[in-house]
PDB file of C-alpha atoms and ligand atoms in Angstrom:
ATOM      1  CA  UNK A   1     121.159 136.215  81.056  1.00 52.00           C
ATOM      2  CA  UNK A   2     122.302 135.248  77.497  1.00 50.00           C
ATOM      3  CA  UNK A   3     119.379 134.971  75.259  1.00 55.00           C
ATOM      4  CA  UNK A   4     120.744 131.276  73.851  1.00 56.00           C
ATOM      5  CA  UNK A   5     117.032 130.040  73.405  1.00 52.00           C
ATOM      6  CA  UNK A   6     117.823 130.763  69.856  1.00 53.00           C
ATOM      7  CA  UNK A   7     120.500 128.927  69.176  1.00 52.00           C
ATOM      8  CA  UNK A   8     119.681 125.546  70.855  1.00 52.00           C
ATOM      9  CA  UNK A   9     115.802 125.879  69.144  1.00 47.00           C
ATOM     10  CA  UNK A  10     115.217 122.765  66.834  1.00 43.00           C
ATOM     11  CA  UNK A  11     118.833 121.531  67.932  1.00 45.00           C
ATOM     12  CA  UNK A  12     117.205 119.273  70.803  1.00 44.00           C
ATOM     13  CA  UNK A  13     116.805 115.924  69.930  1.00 45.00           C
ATOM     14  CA  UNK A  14     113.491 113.918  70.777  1.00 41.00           C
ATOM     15  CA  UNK A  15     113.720 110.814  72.663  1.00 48.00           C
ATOM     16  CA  UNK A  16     110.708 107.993  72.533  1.00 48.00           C
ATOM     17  CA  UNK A  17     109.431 107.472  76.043  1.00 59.00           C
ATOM     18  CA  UNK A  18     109.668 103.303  76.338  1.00 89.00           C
ATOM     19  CA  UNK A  19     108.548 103.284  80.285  1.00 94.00           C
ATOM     20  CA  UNK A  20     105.653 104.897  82.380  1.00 94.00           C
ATOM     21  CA  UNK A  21     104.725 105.204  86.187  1.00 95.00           C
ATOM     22  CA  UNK A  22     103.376 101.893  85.959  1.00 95.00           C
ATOM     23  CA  UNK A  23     106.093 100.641  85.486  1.00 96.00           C
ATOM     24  CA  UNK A  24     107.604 101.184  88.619  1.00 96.00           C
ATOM     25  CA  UNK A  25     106.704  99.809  92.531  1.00 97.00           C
ATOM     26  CA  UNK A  26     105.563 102.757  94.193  1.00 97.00           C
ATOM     27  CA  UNK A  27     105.935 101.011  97.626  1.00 97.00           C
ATOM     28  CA  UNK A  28     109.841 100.477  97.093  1.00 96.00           C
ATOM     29  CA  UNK A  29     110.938 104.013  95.065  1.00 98.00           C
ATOM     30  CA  UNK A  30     114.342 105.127  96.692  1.00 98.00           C
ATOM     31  CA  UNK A  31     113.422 107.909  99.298  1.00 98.00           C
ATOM     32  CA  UNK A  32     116.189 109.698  98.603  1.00 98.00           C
ATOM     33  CA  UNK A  33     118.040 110.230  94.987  1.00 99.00           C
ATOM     34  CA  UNK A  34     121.492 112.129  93.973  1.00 99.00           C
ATOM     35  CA  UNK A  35     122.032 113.089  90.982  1.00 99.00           C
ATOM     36  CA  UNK A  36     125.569 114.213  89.004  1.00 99.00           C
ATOM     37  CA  UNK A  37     123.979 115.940  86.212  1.00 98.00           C
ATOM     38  CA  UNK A  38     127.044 115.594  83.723  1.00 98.00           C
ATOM     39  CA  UNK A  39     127.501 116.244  79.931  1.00 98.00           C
ATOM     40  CA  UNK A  40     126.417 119.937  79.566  1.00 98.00           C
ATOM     41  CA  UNK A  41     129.606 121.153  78.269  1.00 98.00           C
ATOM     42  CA  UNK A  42     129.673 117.861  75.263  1.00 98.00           C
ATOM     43  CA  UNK A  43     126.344 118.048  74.466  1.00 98.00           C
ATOM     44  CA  UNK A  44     126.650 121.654  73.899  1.00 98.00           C
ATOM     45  CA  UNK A  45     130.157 121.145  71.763  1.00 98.00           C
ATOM     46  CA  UNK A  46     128.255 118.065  69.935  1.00 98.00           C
ATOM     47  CA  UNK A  47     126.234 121.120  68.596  1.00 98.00           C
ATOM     48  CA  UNK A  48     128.564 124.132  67.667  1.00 98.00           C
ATOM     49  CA  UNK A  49     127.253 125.781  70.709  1.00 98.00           C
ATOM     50  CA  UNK A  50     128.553 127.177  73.356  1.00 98.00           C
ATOM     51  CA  UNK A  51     128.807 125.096  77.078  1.00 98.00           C
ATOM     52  CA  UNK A  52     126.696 127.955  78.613  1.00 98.00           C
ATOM     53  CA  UNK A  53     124.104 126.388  75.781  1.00 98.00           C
ATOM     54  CA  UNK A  54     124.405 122.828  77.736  1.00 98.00           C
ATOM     55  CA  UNK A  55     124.040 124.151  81.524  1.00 98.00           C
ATOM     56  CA  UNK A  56     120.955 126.214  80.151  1.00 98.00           C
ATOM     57  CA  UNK A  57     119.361 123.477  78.707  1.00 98.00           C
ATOM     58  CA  UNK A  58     120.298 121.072  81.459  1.00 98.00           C
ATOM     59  CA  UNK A  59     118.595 123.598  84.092  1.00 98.00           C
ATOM     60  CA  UNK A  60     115.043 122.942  81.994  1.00 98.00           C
ATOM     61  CA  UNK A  61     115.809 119.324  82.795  1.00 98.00           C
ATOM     62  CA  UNK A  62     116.370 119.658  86.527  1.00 98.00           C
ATOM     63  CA  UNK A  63     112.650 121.129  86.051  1.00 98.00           C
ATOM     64  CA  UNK A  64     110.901 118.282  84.297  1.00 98.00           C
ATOM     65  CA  UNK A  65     112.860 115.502  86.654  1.00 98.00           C
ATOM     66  CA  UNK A  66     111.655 117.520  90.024  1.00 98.00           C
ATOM     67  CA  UNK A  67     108.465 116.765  88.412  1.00 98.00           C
ATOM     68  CA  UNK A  68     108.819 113.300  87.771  1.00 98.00           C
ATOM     69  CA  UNK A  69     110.299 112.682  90.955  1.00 98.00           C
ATOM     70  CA  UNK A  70     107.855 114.486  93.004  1.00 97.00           C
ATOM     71  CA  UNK A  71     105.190 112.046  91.138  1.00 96.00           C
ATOM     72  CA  UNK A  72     106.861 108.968  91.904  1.00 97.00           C
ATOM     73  CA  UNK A  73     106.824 109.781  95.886  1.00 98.00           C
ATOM     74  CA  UNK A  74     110.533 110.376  95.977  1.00 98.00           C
ATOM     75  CA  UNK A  75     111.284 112.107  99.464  1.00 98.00           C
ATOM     76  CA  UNK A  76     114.707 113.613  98.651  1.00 98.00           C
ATOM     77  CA  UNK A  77     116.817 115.183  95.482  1.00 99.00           C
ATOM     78  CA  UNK A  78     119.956 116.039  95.783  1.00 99.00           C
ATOM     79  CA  UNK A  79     121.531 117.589  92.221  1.00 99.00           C
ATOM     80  CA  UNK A  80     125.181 118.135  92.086  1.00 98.00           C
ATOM     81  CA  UNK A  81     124.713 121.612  90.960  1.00 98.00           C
ATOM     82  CA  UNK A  82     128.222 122.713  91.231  1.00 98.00           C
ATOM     83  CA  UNK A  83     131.165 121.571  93.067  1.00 98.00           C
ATOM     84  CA  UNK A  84     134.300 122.910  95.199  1.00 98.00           C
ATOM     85  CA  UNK A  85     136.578 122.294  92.090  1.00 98.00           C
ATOM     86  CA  UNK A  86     134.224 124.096  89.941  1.00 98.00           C
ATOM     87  CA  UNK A  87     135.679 126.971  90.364  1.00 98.00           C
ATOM     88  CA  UNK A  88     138.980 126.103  88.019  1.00 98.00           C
ATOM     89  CA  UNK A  89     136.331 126.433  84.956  1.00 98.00           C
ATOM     90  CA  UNK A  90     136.810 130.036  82.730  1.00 97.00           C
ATOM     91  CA  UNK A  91     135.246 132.583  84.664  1.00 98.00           C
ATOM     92  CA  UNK A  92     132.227 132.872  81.673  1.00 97.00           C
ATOM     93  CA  UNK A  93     131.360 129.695  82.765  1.00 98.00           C
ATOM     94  CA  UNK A  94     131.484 130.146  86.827  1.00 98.00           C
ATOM     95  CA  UNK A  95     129.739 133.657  86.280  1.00 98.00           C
ATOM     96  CA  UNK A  96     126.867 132.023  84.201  1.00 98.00           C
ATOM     97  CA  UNK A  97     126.570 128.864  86.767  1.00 98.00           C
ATOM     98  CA  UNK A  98     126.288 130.705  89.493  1.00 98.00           C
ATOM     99  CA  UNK A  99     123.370 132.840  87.744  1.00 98.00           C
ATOM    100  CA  UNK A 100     121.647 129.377  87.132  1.00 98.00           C
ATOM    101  CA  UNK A 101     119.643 129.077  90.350  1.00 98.00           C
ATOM    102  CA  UNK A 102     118.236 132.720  89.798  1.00 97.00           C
ATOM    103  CA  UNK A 103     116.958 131.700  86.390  1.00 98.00           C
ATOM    104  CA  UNK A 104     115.567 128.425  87.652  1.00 98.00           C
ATOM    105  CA  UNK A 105     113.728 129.952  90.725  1.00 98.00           C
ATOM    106  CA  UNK A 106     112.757 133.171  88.750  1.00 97.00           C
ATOM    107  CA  UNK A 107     110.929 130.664  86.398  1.00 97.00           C
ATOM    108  CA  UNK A 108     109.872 128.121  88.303  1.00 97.00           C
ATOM    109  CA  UNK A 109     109.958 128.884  92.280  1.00 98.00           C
ATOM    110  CA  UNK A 110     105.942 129.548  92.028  1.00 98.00           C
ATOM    111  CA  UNK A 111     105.449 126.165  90.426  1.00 98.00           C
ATOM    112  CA  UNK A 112     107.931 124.871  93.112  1.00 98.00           C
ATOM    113  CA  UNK A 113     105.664 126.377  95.796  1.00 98.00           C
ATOM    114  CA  UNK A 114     102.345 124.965  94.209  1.00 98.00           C
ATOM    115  CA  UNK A 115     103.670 121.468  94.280  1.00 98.00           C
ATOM    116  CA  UNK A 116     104.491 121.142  97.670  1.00 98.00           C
ATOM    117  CA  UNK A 117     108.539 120.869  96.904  1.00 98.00           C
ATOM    118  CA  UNK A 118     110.943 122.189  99.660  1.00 98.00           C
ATOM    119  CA  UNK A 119     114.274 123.964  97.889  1.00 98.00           C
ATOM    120  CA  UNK A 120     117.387 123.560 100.294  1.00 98.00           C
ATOM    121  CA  UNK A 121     120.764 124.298  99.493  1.00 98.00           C
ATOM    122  CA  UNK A 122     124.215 122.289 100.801  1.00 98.00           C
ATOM    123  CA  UNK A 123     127.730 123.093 100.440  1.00 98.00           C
ATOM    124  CA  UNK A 124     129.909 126.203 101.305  1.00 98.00           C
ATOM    125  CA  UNK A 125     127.248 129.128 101.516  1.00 97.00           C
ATOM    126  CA  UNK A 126     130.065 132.016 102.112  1.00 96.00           C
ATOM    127  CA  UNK A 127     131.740 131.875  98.760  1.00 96.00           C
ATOM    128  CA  UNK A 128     128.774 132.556  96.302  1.00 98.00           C
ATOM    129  CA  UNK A 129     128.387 135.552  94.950  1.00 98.00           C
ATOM    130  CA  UNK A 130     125.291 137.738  96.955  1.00 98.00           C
ATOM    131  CA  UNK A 131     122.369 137.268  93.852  1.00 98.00           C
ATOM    132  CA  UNK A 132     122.719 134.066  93.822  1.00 98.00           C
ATOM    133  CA  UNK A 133     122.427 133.353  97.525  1.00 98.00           C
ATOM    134  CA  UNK A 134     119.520 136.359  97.668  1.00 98.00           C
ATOM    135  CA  UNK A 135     117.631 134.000  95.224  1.00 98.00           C
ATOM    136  CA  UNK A 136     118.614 130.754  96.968  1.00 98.00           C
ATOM    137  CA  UNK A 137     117.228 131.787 100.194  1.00 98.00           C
ATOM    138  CA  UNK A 138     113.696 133.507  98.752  1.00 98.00           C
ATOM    139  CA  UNK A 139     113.247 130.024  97.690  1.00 98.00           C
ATOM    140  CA  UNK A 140     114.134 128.174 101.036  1.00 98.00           C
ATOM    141  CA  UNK A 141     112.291 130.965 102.691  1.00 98.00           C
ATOM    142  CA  UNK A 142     109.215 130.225 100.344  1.00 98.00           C
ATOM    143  CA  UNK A 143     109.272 126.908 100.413  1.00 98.00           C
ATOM    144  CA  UNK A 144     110.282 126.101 104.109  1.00 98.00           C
ATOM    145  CA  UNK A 145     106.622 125.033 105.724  1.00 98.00           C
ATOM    146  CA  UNK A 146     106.270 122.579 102.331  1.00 98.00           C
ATOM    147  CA  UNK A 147     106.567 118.645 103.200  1.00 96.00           C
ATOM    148  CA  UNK A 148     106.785 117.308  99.481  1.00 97.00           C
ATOM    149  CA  UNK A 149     109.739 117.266  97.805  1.00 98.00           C
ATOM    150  CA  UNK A 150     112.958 117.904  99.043  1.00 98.00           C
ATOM    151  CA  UNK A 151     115.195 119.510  96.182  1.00 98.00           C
ATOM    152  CA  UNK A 152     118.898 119.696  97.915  1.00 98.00           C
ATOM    153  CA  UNK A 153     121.074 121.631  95.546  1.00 98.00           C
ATOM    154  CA  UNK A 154     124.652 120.643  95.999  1.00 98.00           C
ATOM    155  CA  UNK A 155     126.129 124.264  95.101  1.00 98.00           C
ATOM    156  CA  UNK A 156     129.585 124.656  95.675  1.00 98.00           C
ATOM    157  CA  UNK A 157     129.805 121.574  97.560  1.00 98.00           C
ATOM    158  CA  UNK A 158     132.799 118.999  98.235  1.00 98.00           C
ATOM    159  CA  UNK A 159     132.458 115.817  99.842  1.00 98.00           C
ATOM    160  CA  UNK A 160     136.104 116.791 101.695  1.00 98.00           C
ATOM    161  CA  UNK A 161     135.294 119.808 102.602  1.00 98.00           C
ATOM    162  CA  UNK A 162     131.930 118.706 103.775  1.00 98.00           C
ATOM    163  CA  UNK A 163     134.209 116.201 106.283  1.00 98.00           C
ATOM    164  CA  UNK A 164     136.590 118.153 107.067  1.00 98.00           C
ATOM    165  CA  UNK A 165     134.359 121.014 108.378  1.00 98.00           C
ATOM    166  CA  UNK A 166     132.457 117.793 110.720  1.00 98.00           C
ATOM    167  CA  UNK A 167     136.032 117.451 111.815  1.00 98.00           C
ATOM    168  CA  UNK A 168     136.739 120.818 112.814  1.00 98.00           C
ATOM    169  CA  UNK A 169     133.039 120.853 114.495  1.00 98.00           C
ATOM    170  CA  UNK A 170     133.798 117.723 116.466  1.00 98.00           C
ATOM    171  CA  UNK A 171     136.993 118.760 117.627  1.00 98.00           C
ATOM    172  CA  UNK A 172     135.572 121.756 118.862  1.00 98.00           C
ATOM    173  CA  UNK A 173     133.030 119.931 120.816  1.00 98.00           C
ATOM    174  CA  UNK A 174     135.206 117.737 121.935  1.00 98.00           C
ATOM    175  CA  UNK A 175     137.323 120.276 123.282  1.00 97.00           C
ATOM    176  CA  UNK A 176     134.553 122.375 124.505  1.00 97.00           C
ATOM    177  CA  UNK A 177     133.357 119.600 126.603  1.00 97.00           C
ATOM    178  CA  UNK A 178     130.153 118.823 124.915  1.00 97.00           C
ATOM    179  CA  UNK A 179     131.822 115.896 123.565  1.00 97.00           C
ATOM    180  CA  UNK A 180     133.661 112.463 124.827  1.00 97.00           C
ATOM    181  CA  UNK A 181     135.714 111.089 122.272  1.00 96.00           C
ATOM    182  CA  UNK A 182     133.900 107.444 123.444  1.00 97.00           C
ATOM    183  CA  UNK A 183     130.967 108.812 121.769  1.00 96.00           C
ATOM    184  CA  UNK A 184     132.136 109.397 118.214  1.00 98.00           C
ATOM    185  CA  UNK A 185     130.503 106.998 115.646  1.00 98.00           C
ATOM    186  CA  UNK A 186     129.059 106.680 112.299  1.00 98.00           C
ATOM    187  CA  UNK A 187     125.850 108.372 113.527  1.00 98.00           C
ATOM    188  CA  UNK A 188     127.358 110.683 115.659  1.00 98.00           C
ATOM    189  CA  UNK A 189     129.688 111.757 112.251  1.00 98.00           C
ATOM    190  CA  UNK A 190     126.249 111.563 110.055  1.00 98.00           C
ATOM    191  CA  UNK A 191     124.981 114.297 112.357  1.00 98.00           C
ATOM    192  CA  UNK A 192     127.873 116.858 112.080  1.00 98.00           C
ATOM    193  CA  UNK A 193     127.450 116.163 108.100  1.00 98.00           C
ATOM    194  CA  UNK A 194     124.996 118.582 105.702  1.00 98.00           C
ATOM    195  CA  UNK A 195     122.885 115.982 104.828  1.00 98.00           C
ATOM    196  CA  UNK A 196     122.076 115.392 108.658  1.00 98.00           C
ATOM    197  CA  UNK A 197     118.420 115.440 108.423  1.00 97.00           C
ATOM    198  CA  UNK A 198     118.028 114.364 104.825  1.00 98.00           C
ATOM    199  CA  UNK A 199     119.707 111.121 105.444  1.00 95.00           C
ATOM    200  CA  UNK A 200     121.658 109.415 102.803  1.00 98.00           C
ATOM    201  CA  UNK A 201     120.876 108.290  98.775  1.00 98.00           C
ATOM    202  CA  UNK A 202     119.436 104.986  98.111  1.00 98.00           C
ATOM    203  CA  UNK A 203     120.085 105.763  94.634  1.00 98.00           C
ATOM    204  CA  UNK A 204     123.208 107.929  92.583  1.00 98.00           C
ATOM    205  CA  UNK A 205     122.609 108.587  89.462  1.00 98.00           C
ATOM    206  CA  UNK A 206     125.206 109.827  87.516  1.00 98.00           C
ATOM    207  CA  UNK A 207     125.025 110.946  83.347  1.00 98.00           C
ATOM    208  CA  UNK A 208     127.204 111.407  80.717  1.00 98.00           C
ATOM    209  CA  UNK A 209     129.666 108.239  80.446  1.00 98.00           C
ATOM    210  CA  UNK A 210     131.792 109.349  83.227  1.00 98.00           C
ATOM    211  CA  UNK A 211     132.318 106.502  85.831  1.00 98.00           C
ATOM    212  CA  UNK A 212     133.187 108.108  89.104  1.00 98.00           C
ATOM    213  CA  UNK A 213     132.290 109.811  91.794  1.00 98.00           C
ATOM    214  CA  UNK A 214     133.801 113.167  91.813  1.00 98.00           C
ATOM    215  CA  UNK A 215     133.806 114.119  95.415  1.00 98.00           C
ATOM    216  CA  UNK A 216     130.320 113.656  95.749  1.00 98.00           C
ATOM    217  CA  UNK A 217     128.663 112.684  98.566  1.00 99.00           C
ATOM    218  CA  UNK A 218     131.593 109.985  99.635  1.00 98.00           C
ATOM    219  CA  UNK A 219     130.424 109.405 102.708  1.00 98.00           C
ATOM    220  CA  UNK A 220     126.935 109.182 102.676  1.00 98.00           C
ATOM    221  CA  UNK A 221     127.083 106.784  99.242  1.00 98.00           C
ATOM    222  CA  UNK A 222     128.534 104.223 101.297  1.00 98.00           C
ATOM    223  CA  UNK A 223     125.311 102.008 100.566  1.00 97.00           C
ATOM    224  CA  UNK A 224     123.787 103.292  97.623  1.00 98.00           C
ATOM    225  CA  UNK A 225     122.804 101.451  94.630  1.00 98.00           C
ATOM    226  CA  UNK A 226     125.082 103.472  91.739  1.00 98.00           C
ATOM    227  CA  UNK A 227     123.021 103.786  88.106  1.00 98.00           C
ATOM    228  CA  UNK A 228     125.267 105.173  85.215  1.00 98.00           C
ATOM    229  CA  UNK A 229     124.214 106.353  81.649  1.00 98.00           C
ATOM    230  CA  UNK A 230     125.536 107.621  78.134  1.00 98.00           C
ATOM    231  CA  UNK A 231     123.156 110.111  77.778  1.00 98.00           C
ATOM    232  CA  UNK A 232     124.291 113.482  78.063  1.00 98.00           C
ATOM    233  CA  UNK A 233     122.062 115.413  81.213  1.00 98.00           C
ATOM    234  CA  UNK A 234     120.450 117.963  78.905  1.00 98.00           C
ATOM    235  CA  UNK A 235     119.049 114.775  76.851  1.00 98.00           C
ATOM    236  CA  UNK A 236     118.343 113.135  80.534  1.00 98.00           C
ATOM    237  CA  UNK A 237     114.447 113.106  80.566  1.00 98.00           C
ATOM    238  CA  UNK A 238     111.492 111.463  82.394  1.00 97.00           C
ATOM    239  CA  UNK A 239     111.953 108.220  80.301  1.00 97.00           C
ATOM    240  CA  UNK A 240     115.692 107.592  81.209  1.00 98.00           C
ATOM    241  CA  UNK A 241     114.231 108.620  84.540  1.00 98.00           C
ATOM    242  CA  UNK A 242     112.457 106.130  85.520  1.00 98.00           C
ATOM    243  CA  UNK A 243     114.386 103.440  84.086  1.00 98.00           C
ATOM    244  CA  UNK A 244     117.152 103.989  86.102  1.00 98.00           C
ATOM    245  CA  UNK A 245     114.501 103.249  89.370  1.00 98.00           C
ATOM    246  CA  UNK A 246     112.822 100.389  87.024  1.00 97.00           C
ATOM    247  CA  UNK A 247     116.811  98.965  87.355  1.00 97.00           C
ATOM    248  CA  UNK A 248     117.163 100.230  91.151  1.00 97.00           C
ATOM    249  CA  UNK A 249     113.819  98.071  91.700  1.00 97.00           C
ATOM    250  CA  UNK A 250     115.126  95.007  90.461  1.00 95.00           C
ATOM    251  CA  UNK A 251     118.507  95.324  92.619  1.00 92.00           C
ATOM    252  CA  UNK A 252     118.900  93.469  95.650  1.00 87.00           C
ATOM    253  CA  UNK A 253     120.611  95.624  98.793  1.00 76.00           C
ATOM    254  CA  UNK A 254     121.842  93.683 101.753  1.00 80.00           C
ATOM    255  CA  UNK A 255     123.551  96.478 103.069  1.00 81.00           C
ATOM    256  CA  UNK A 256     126.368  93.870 103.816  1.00 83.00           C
ATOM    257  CA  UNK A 257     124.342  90.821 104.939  1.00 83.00           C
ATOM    258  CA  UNK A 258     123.511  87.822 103.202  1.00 75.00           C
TER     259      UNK A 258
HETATM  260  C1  FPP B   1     128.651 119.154  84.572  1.00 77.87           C
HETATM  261  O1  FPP B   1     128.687 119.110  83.162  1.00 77.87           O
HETATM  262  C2  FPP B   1     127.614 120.070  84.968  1.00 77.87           C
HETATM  263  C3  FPP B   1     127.801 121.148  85.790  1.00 77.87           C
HETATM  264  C4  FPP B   1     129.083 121.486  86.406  1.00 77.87           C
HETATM  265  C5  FPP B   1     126.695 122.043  86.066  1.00 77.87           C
HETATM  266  C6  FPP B   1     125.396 121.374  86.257  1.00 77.87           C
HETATM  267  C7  FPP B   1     124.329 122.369  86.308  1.00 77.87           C
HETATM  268  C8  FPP B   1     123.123 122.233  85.734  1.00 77.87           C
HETATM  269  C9  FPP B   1     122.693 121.025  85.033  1.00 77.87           C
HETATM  270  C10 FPP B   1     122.114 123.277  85.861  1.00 77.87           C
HETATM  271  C11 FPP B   1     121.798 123.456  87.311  1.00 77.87           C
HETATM  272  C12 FPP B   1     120.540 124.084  87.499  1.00 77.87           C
HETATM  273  C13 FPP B   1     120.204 124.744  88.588  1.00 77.87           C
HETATM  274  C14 FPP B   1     118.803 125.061  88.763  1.00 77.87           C
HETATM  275  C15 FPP B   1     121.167 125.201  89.594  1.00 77.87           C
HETATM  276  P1  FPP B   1     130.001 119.559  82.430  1.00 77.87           P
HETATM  277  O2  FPP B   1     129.907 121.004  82.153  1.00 77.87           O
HETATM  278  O3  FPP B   1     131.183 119.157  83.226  1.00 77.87           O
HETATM  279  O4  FPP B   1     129.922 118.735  81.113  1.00 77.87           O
HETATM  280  P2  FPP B   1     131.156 118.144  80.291  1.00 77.87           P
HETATM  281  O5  FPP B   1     131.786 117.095  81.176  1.00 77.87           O
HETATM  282  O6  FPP B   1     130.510 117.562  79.089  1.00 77.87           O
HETATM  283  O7  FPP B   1     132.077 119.279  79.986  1.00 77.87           O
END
């Protein structure tokens, strides 16, 4: 790991923190939360540092928001971690992502454990390189009796791919004779999806300016309330945090009812 502590020291800026746990409902927090943790690569570049600088700092986020989260009684996190079109970025970059989740859970897995937070992992497992799946599943295996948190990393995930594999699955079924076509609905396509016993966001966050969803979780956002902010993720902090439920709170979801 590149020692780039150095070079982002004093280069963080320090946000005022304008709301507080009691600011929120704790009877209506979204059970579930995705979050597309954008604006590594510009906050590093609005620096003179590197973008590994920006996904390094932005992992110390993902630490302090589990935190916040886990406070607030939220039942499910899913962070976009890294997606199926990831891959086209310079292979410095993909290398140092994909040695992200072994620097998080070598840091913080025993916190993690402590705190009752259970680490899961979606998207296509046979791709990553073996270190960072060794570390992935320590952390599921550690963590798998805990009924806190759930922390879903999205890690080279795609909302297509994620269908398209259902597809496949359903077909096969189908074929198989474990299947009647009569039976295929929106639950019955929920189930063949990753995020089958996690159910689906209440709330998407998403960071950076960029309006969009990016392949992320298409299907299972049908519903959700969608929360959108400025700030760069590696200036994302418990403040902008809960705002963004202090907003959810005050929306009204009729799912499409009156
Ligand atoms: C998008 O920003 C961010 C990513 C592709 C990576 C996100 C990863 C982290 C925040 C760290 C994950 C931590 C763990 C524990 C796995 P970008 O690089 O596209 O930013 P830009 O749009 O400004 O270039």
């Amino acid at each position: 790991m590149l020692d780039i502590f150095s070079l982002i020291k004093n280069k963080t800026e320090i946000t005022s923190s304008d709301y507080s746990i009691e600011d929120i409902d704790l009877s209506s927090v979204p059970n579930h939360i995705a979050i597309i943790m954008d604006g590594n690569g510009r906050w590093a570049k609005k620096r003179g540092l590197p973008r590994i600088a920006g996904h390094y700092e932005g992992m110390k986020v993902v630490r302090k928001i589990v935190k916040s989260a886990n406070e607030i009684g939220v039942k499910v996190l899913t962070l976009y971690a890294f997606s199926t079109e990831n891959w086209k970025r310079p292979k410095e970059e993909v290398d140092y992502l994909m040695r992200l989740p072994e620097e998080f859970l070598g840091t913080f897995l025993p916190e993690l454990v402590t705190e009752n937070v259970q680490v899961r992992v979606m998207g296509n497992q046979e791709q990553l390189p073996s270190h960072t799946l060794k570390a992935l599943n320590k952390a599921i295996y550690d963590t798998q009796y805990n009924d806190g948190l759930i922390l879903n990393f999205a890690l080279n995930y795609g909302s297509r791919y994620e269908m398209i594999e259902a597809i496949k699955q359903i077909v096969k079924d189908s074929k198989n004779g474990n299947l009647e076509v009569e039976d295929i609905n929106e639950e019955l396509f929920s189930s063949y999806l990753m995020t089958s016993d996690i159910g689906e966001p209440d709330l998407l966050i998403r960071t950076s300016g960029e309006i969009r969803l990016s392949n992320f979780m298409l299907w299972q956002l049908a519903y959700a309330e969608f929360w959108f902010t400025d700030v760069y993720w590696p200036d994302f902090n418990k403040n902008e945090f809960l705002k963004s439920i202090v907003e959810y709170q005050c929306r009204t979801r009729r799912f499409g009812g009156v």
